Tab-separated table of C-alpha atoms and ligand atoms in Angstrom:
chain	number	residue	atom	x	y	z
A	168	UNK	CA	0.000	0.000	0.000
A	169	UNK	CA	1.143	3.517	-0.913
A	170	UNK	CA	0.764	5.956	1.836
A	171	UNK	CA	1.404	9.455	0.560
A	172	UNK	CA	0.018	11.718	3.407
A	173	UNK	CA	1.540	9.825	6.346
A	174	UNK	CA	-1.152	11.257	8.596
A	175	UNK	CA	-4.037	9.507	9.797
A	176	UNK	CA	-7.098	10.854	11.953
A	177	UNK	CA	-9.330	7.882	13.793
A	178	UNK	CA	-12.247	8.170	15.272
A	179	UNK	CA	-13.548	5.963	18.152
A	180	UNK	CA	-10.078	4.873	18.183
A	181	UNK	CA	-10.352	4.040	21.937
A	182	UNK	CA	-12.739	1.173	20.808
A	183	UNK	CA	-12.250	-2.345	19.945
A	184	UNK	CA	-11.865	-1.999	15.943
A	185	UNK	CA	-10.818	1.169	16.300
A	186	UNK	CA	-7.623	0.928	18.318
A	187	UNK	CA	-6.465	-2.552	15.938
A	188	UNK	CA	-6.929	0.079	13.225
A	189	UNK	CA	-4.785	2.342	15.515
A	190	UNK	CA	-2.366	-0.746	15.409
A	191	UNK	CA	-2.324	-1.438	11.641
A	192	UNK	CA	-1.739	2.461	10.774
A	193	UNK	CA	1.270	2.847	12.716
A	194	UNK	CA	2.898	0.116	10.259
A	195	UNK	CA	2.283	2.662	7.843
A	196	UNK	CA	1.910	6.326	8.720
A	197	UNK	CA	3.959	7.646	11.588
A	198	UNK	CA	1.441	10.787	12.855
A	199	UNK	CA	-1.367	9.352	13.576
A	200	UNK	CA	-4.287	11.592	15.818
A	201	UNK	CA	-7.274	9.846	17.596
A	202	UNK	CA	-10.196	11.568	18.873
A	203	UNK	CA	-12.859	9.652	21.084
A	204	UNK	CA	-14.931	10.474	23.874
A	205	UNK	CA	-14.265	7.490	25.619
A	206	UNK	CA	-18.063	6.629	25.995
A	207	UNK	CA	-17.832	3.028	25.326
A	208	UNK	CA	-13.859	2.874	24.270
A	209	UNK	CA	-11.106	2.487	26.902
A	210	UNK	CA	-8.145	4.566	27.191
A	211	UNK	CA	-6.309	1.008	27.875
A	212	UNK	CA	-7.090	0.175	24.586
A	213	UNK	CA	-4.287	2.565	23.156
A	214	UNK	CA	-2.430	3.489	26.191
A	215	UNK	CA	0.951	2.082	25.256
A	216	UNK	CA	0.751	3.769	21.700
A	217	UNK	CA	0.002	7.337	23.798
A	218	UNK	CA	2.895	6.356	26.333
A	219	UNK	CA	5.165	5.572	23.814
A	220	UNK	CA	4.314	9.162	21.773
A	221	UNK	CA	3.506	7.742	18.618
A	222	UNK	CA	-0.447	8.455	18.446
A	223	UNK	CA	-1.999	11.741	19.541
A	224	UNK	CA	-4.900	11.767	21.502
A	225	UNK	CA	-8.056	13.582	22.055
A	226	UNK	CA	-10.550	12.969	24.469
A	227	UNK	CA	-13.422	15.157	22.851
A	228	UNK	CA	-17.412	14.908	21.492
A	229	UNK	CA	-17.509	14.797	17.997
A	230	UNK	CA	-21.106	16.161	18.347
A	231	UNK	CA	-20.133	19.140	20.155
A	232	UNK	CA	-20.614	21.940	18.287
A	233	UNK	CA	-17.077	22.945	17.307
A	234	UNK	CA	-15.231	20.133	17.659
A	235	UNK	CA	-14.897	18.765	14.494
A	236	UNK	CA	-13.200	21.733	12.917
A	237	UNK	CA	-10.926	21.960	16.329
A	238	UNK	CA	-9.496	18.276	15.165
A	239	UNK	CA	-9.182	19.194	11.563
A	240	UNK	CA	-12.435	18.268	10.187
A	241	UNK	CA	-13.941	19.453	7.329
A	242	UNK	CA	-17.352	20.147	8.264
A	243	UNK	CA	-19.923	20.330	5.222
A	244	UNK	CA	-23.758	21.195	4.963
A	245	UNK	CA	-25.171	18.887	1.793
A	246	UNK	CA	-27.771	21.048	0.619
A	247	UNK	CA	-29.863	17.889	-0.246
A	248	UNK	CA	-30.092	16.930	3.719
A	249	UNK	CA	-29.634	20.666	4.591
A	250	UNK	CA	-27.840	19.485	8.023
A	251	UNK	CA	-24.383	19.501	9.498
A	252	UNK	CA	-22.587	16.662	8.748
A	253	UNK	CA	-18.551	15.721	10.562
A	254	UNK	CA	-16.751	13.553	9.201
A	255	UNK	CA	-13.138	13.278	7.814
A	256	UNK	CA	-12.451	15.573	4.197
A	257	UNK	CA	-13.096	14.046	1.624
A	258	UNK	CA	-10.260	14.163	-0.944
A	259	UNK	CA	-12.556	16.349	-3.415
A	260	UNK	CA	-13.512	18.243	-0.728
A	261	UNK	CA	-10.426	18.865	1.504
A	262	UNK	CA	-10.061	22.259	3.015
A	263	UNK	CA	-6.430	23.545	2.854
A	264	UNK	CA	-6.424	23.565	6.379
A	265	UNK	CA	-3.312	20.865	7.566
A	266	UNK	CA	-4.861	19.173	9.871
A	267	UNK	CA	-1.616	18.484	11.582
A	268	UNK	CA	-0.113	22.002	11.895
A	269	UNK	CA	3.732	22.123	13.265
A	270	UNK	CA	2.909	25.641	15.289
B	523	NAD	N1	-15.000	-10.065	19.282
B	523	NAD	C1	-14.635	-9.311	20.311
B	523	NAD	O1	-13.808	-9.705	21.115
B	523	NAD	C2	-15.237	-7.948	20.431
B	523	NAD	C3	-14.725	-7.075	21.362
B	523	NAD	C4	-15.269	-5.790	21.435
B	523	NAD	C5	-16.313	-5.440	20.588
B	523	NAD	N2	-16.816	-6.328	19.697
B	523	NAD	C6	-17.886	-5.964	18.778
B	523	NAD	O2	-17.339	-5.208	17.726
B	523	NAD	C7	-18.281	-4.204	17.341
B	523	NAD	C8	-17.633	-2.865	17.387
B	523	NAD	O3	-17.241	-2.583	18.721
B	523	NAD	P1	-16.218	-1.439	18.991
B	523	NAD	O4	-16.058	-1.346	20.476
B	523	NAD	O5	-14.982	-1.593	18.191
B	523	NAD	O6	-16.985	-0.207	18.345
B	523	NAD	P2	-17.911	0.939	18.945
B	523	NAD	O7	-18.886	1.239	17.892
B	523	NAD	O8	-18.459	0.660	20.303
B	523	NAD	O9	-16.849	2.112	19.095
B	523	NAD	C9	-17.223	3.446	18.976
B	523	NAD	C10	-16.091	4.304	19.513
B	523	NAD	O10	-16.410	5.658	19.254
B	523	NAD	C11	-16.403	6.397	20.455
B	523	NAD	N3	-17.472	7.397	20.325
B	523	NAD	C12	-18.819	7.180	20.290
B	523	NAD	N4	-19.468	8.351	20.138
B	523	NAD	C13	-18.506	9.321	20.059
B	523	NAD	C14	-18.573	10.739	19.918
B	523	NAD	N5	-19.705	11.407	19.836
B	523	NAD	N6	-17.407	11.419	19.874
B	523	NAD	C15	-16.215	10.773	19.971
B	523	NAD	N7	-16.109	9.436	20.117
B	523	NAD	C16	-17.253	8.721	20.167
B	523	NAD	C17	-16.639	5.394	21.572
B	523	NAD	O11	-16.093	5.792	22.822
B	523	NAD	C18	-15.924	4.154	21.008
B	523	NAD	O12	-14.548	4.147	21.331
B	523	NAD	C19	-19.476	-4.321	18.286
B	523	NAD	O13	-20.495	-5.040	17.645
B	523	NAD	C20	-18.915	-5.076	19.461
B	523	NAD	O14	-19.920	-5.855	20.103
B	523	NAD	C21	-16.264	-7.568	19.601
């Protein structure tokens, strides 16, 4: 697999599925942020990834207003549905915003 970003951002990734994805991107991307709000995940779950430094990790509500954009979310309004969706951008609809700034 060719990964050309080397950035990854996973949600839930405090959860089951989510933190062996955790496991299987750090084989192939080297910043890698989580955000979950630890509702049903466990912190265990990714612990020694956060103590070792090579995930970031947020504990945050991704359906609190705000959020999403915070973690470098595009957040888009479909005019079909005419609500607020959050989710990860898109390639045709990434903002320019880095969602892993250095400052
Ligand atoms: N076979 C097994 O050993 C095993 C073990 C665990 C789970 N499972 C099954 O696998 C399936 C998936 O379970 P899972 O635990 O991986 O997935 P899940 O759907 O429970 O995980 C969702 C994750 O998202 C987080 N989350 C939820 N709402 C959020 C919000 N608003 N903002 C931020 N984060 C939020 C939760 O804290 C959790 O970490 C389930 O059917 C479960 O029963 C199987």
């Amino acid at each position: 697999m060719v990964w050309e970003s080397g950035r990854a951002l996973v949600t839930g990734g405090a959860s089951f599925i989510g933190s062996h994805l955790v496991d299987e991107l750090l084989e192939r991307t080297t910043q890698i942020r989580i955000v979950d709000d630890l509702s049903s995940g466990k912190l265990e779950n990714i612990q020694d990834h956060i103590d070792a430094g090579s995930v970031e990790f947020h504990k945050a509500d991704l359906l609190t207003p705000g959020v999403a954009e915070d973690l470098g979310f595009l957040v888009v309004s479909p005019p079909r549905f005419g609500r607020p969706l959050a989710g990860p951008s898109p390639p045709a609809l990434a903002s320019s915003r880095d969602p892993f700034p250095t400052s």
